[in-house]
């Protein structure tokens, strides 16, 4: 029902010809920001992104490029997709304002954003918002609303949103990409987001070429080409985004990218990919679905002394010790599964018993994560569950360089629901999905 309502909202709005699906991403330089948006109607006149340091003084103008794509399998032609690169920005999370559109078709509202914080020792602390398997449900909106709320109250630099894939759950039903773009606009128009592909992006086109994802999302090039993998620097962190659906192509690049990291500039290295291989949930068994990814990257990540690895795919939250070959090892990465962004398929509520020694905290509840790089030796990881609607951090953990911090007790937790109408709906939905998974 949520997907239907979002689709109806999109169709109603799209008849107006005004800009929709407005989103941001960091550019290739700290002085850049990329804006993307769509319109259903377009003419031959130029379309613009106007920006400046005050909402009533948008004195910088960029002409947008335009593109579209056609999916023969569903006889679908996308809206016109516009892209504009704002340049000459001052890094350091300086506030800018912008709007997009044209005189003939109309303009968007004026949005604001924080510029790229930059990278290096002077840019601390920096907080990243992490999520996976977002979808477009009531829970998806709750997750994004909570991220926006956290962003608005940050006392650190903001490093934007990092997504572990499975975005729209269109699965070939292309208009759902449009409803997804409109659903996330309230967050994506003000907070830049990097993402990687998931299996639902892979399912999206008949020949598995990720057409919609590559057309609708902007991210750094690799050797001048747009690939399904890439890396970027923000603050003291080097992020590596790896696709699980082109392993043969990116393993050589991955080793080279990690080998080139200057740890004196970015001492923290984080890796994101969709399907986890450190996973004690019975959904998407690690020995089956995670095995190819483990074979492709685990030794490389361990050898490079990656600090943390984040995944989605499993619709639950789980955090491990430092793991290598399913054993707690002091110089291995921590692994976090955060595929709990709000998808329509429900939560993955069944866990392997007994809880493996490397699994420290696990819970099937919707939410998102906050990763704050405090300095060159300490980072703080927090997981916010949103289904119970209580503004509390459900899991908090300090990541300390060269230290294996393993608690004496391991936890498998049940979600707690607020005594409200929203909480009751969430509890009923969770019970329904548990019943469905048991059949």
mmCIF file with all atom_site columns, C-alpha atoms in Angstrom, residues 260-344:
data_model
loop_
_atom_site.group_PDB
_atom_site.id
_atom_site.type_symbol
_atom_site.label_atom_id
_atom_site.label_alt_id
_atom_site.label_comp_id
_atom_site.label_asym_id
_atom_site.label_entity_id
_atom_site.label_seq_id
_atom_site.pdbx_PDB_ins_code
_atom_site.Cartn_x
_atom_site.Cartn_y
_atom_site.Cartn_z
_atom_site.occupancy
_atom_site.B_iso_or_equiv
_atom_site.pdbx_formal_charge
_atom_site.auth_seq_id
_atom_site.auth_comp_id
_atom_site.auth_asym_id
_atom_site.auth_atom_id
_atom_site.pdbx_PDB_model_num
ATOM 1  C CA . UNK A 1 260 ? 47.518 3.533   -2.423 1.00 0.00 ? 260 UNK A CA 1
ATOM 2  C CA . UNK A 1 261 ? 45.897 4.819   0.784  1.00 0.00 ? 261 UNK A CA 1
ATOM 3  C CA . UNK A 1 262 ? 48.108 7.273   2.647  1.00 0.00 ? 262 UNK A CA 1
ATOM 4  C CA . UNK A 1 263 ? 47.365 6.437   6.288  1.00 0.00 ? 263 UNK A CA 1
ATOM 5  C CA . UNK A 1 264 ? 49.073 9.629   7.425  1.00 0.00 ? 264 UNK A CA 1
ATOM 6  C CA . UNK A 1 265 ? 46.263 11.552  5.703  1.00 0.00 ? 265 UNK A CA 1
ATOM 7  C CA . UNK A 1 266 ? 43.335 9.129   6.022  1.00 0.00 ? 266 UNK A CA 1
ATOM 8  C CA . UNK A 1 267 ? 44.234 6.687   8.796  1.00 0.00 ? 267 UNK A CA 1
ATOM 9  C CA . UNK A 1 268 ? 40.740 5.166   8.819  1.00 0.00 ? 268 UNK A CA 1
ATOM 10 C CA . UNK A 1 269 ? 39.668 2.818   6.012  1.00 0.00 ? 269 UNK A CA 1
ATOM 11 C CA . UNK A 1 270 ? 36.044 1.719   5.760  1.00 0.00 ? 270 UNK A CA 1
ATOM 12 C CA . UNK A 1 271 ? 34.582 -0.623  3.163  1.00 0.00 ? 271 UNK A CA 1
ATOM 13 C CA . UNK A 1 272 ? 30.949 -0.981  2.085  1.00 0.00 ? 272 UNK A CA 1
ATOM 14 C CA . UNK A 1 273 ? 29.300 -3.705  0.030  1.00 0.00 ? 273 UNK A CA 1
ATOM 15 C CA . UNK A 1 274 ? 25.829 -5.175  -0.064 1.00 0.00 ? 274 UNK A CA 1
ATOM 16 C CA . UNK A 1 275 ? 25.867 -8.876  0.800  1.00 0.00 ? 275 UNK A CA 1
ATOM 17 C CA . UNK A 1 276 ? 27.566 -9.801  4.105  1.00 0.00 ? 276 UNK A CA 1
ATOM 18 C CA . UNK A 1 277 ? 29.634 -12.885 4.700  1.00 0.00 ? 277 UNK A CA 1
ATOM 19 C CA . UNK A 1 278 ? 29.879 -12.260 8.454  1.00 0.00 ? 278 UNK A CA 1
ATOM 20 C CA . UNK A 1 279 ? 26.230 -12.895 9.265  1.00 0.00 ? 279 UNK A CA 1
ATOM 21 C CA . UNK A 1 280 ? 24.464 -15.123 11.803 1.00 0.00 ? 280 UNK A CA 1
ATOM 22 C CA . UNK A 1 281 ? 20.947 -14.540 10.503 1.00 0.00 ? 281 UNK A CA 1
ATOM 23 C CA . UNK A 1 282 ? 19.236 -17.430 8.752  1.00 0.00 ? 282 UNK A CA 1
ATOM 24 C CA . UNK A 1 283 ? 18.174 -15.060 5.973  1.00 0.00 ? 283 UNK A CA 1
ATOM 25 C CA . UNK A 1 284 ? 20.738 -15.064 3.155  1.00 0.00 ? 284 UNK A CA 1
ATOM 26 C CA . UNK A 1 285 ? 23.021 -17.717 4.745  1.00 0.00 ? 285 UNK A CA 1
ATOM 27 C CA . UNK A 1 286 ? 26.623 -16.621 4.807  1.00 0.00 ? 286 UNK A CA 1
ATOM 28 C CA . UNK A 1 287 ? 27.901 -20.004 3.650  1.00 0.00 ? 287 UNK A CA 1
ATOM 29 C CA . UNK A 1 288 ? 25.856 -19.697 0.436  1.00 0.00 ? 288 UNK A CA 1
ATOM 30 C CA . UNK A 1 289 ? 25.197 -16.075 -0.486 1.00 0.00 ? 289 UNK A CA 1
ATOM 31 C CA . UNK A 1 290 ? 28.160 -14.601 1.358  1.00 0.00 ? 290 UNK A CA 1
ATOM 32 C CA . UNK A 1 291 ? 30.735 -17.145 0.188  1.00 0.00 ? 291 UNK A CA 1
ATOM 33 C CA . UNK A 1 292 ? 31.560 -15.579 -3.219 1.00 0.00 ? 292 UNK A CA 1
ATOM 34 C CA . UNK A 1 293 ? 32.127 -12.170 -1.638 1.00 0.00 ? 293 UNK A CA 1
ATOM 35 C CA . UNK A 1 294 ? 34.218 -13.656 1.148  1.00 0.00 ? 294 UNK A CA 1
ATOM 36 C CA . UNK A 1 295 ? 36.381 -15.493 -1.351 1.00 0.00 ? 295 UNK A CA 1
ATOM 37 C CA . UNK A 1 296 ? 36.788 -12.354 -3.442 1.00 0.00 ? 296 UNK A CA 1
ATOM 38 C CA . UNK A 1 297 ? 37.682 -9.768  -0.788 1.00 0.00 ? 297 UNK A CA 1
ATOM 39 C CA . UNK A 1 298 ? 38.257 -11.054 2.756  1.00 0.00 ? 298 UNK A CA 1
ATOM 40 C CA . UNK A 1 299 ? 41.983 -11.739 2.444  1.00 0.00 ? 299 UNK A CA 1
ATOM 41 C CA . UNK A 1 300 ? 42.506 -8.393  0.716  1.00 0.00 ? 300 UNK A CA 1
ATOM 42 C CA . UNK A 1 301 ? 40.643 -6.453  3.416  1.00 0.00 ? 301 UNK A CA 1
ATOM 43 C CA . UNK A 1 302 ? 42.538 -8.233  6.176  1.00 0.00 ? 302 UNK A CA 1
ATOM 44 C CA . UNK A 1 303 ? 45.917 -7.681  4.539  1.00 0.00 ? 303 UNK A CA 1
ATOM 45 C CA . UNK A 1 304 ? 45.153 -3.966  4.087  1.00 0.00 ? 304 UNK A CA 1
ATOM 46 C CA . UNK A 1 305 ? 44.148 -3.612  7.765  1.00 0.00 ? 305 UNK A CA 1
ATOM 47 C CA . UNK A 1 306 ? 40.718 -2.229  6.932  1.00 0.00 ? 306 UNK A CA 1
ATOM 48 C CA . UNK A 1 307 ? 39.073 -0.904  10.100 1.00 0.00 ? 307 UNK A CA 1
ATOM 49 C CA . UNK A 1 308 ? 35.351 -1.616  9.544  1.00 0.00 ? 308 UNK A CA 1
ATOM 50 C CA . UNK A 1 309 ? 33.225 -3.321  6.899  1.00 0.00 ? 309 UNK A CA 1
ATOM 51 C CA . UNK A 1 310 ? 29.543 -2.449  6.427  1.00 0.00 ? 310 UNK A CA 1
ATOM 52 C CA . UNK A 1 311 ? 26.884 -4.436  4.544  1.00 0.00 ? 311 UNK A CA 1
ATOM 53 C CA . UNK A 1 312 ? 23.134 -4.594  4.019  1.00 0.00 ? 312 UNK A CA 1
ATOM 54 C CA . UNK A 1 313 ? 21.049 -7.374  2.407  1.00 0.00 ? 313 UNK A CA 1
ATOM 55 C CA . UNK A 1 314 ? 19.992 -8.992  5.701  1.00 0.00 ? 314 UNK A CA 1
ATOM 56 C CA . UNK A 1 315 ? 17.069 -7.010  7.096  1.00 0.00 ? 315 UNK A CA 1
ATOM 57 C CA . UNK A 1 316 ? 18.406 -6.750  10.617 1.00 0.00 ? 316 UNK A CA 1
ATOM 58 C CA . UNK A 1 317 ? 21.281 -5.272  12.597 1.00 0.00 ? 317 UNK A CA 1
ATOM 59 C CA . UNK A 1 318 ? 24.387 -7.162  13.673 1.00 0.00 ? 318 UNK A CA 1
ATOM 60 C CA . UNK A 1 319 ? 27.838 -6.167  14.943 1.00 0.00 ? 319 UNK A CA 1
ATOM 61 C CA . UNK A 1 320 ? 30.847 -8.454  15.264 1.00 0.00 ? 320 UNK A CA 1
ATOM 62 C CA . UNK A 1 321 ? 34.226 -8.481  16.940 1.00 0.00 ? 321 UNK A CA 1
ATOM 63 C CA . UNK A 1 322 ? 37.280 -8.036  14.734 1.00 0.00 ? 322 UNK A CA 1
ATOM 64 C CA . UNK A 1 323 ? 36.801 -11.043 12.450 1.00 0.00 ? 323 UNK A CA 1
ATOM 65 C CA . UNK A 1 324 ? 38.941 -13.057 10.090 1.00 0.00 ? 324 UNK A CA 1
ATOM 66 C CA . UNK A 1 325 ? 37.834 -16.504 8.874  1.00 0.00 ? 325 UNK A CA 1
ATOM 67 C CA . UNK A 1 326 ? 35.046 -16.512 11.497 1.00 0.00 ? 326 UNK A CA 1
ATOM 68 C CA . UNK A 1 327 ? 37.411 -16.056 14.417 1.00 0.00 ? 327 UNK A CA 1
ATOM 69 C CA . UNK A 1 328 ? 38.008 -12.994 16.587 1.00 0.00 ? 328 UNK A CA 1
ATOM 70 C CA . UNK A 1 329 ? 41.426 -11.706 15.518 1.00 0.00 ? 329 UNK A CA 1
ATOM 71 C CA . UNK A 1 330 ? 42.948 -8.545  16.973 1.00 0.00 ? 330 UNK A CA 1
ATOM 72 C CA . UNK A 1 331 ? 44.040 -6.906  13.712 1.00 0.00 ? 331 UNK A CA 1
ATOM 73 C CA . UNK A 1 332 ? 41.022 -7.786  11.539 1.00 0.00 ? 332 UNK A CA 1
ATOM 74 C CA . UNK A 1 333 ? 38.105 -5.502  10.567 1.00 0.00 ? 333 UNK A CA 1
ATOM 75 C CA . UNK A 1 334 ? 34.905 -5.156  12.562 1.00 0.00 ? 334 UNK A CA 1
ATOM 76 C CA . UNK A 1 335 ? 31.854 -6.171  10.509 1.00 0.00 ? 335 UNK A CA 1
ATOM 77 C CA . UNK A 1 336 ? 28.450 -4.485  10.748 1.00 0.00 ? 336 UNK A CA 1
ATOM 78 C CA . UNK A 1 337 ? 25.246 -5.526  8.981  1.00 0.00 ? 337 UNK A CA 1
ATOM 79 C CA . UNK A 1 338 ? 22.819 -2.626  8.656  1.00 0.00 ? 338 UNK A CA 1
ATOM 80 C CA . UNK A 1 339 ? 20.218 -3.785  6.132  1.00 0.00 ? 339 UNK A CA 1
ATOM 81 C CA . UNK A 1 340 ? 17.410 -2.433  8.287  1.00 0.00 ? 340 UNK A CA 1
ATOM 82 C CA . UNK A 1 341 ? 16.553 0.822   6.541  1.00 0.00 ? 341 UNK A CA 1
ATOM 83 C CA . UNK A 1 342 ? 12.860 0.117   5.957  1.00 0.00 ? 342 UNK A CA 1
ATOM 84 C CA . UNK A 1 343 ? 12.305 -2.275  3.047  1.00 0.00 ? 343 UNK A CA 1
ATOM 85 C CA . UNK A 1 344 ? 8.844  -3.719  2.278  1.00 0.00 ? 344 UNK A CA 1
#
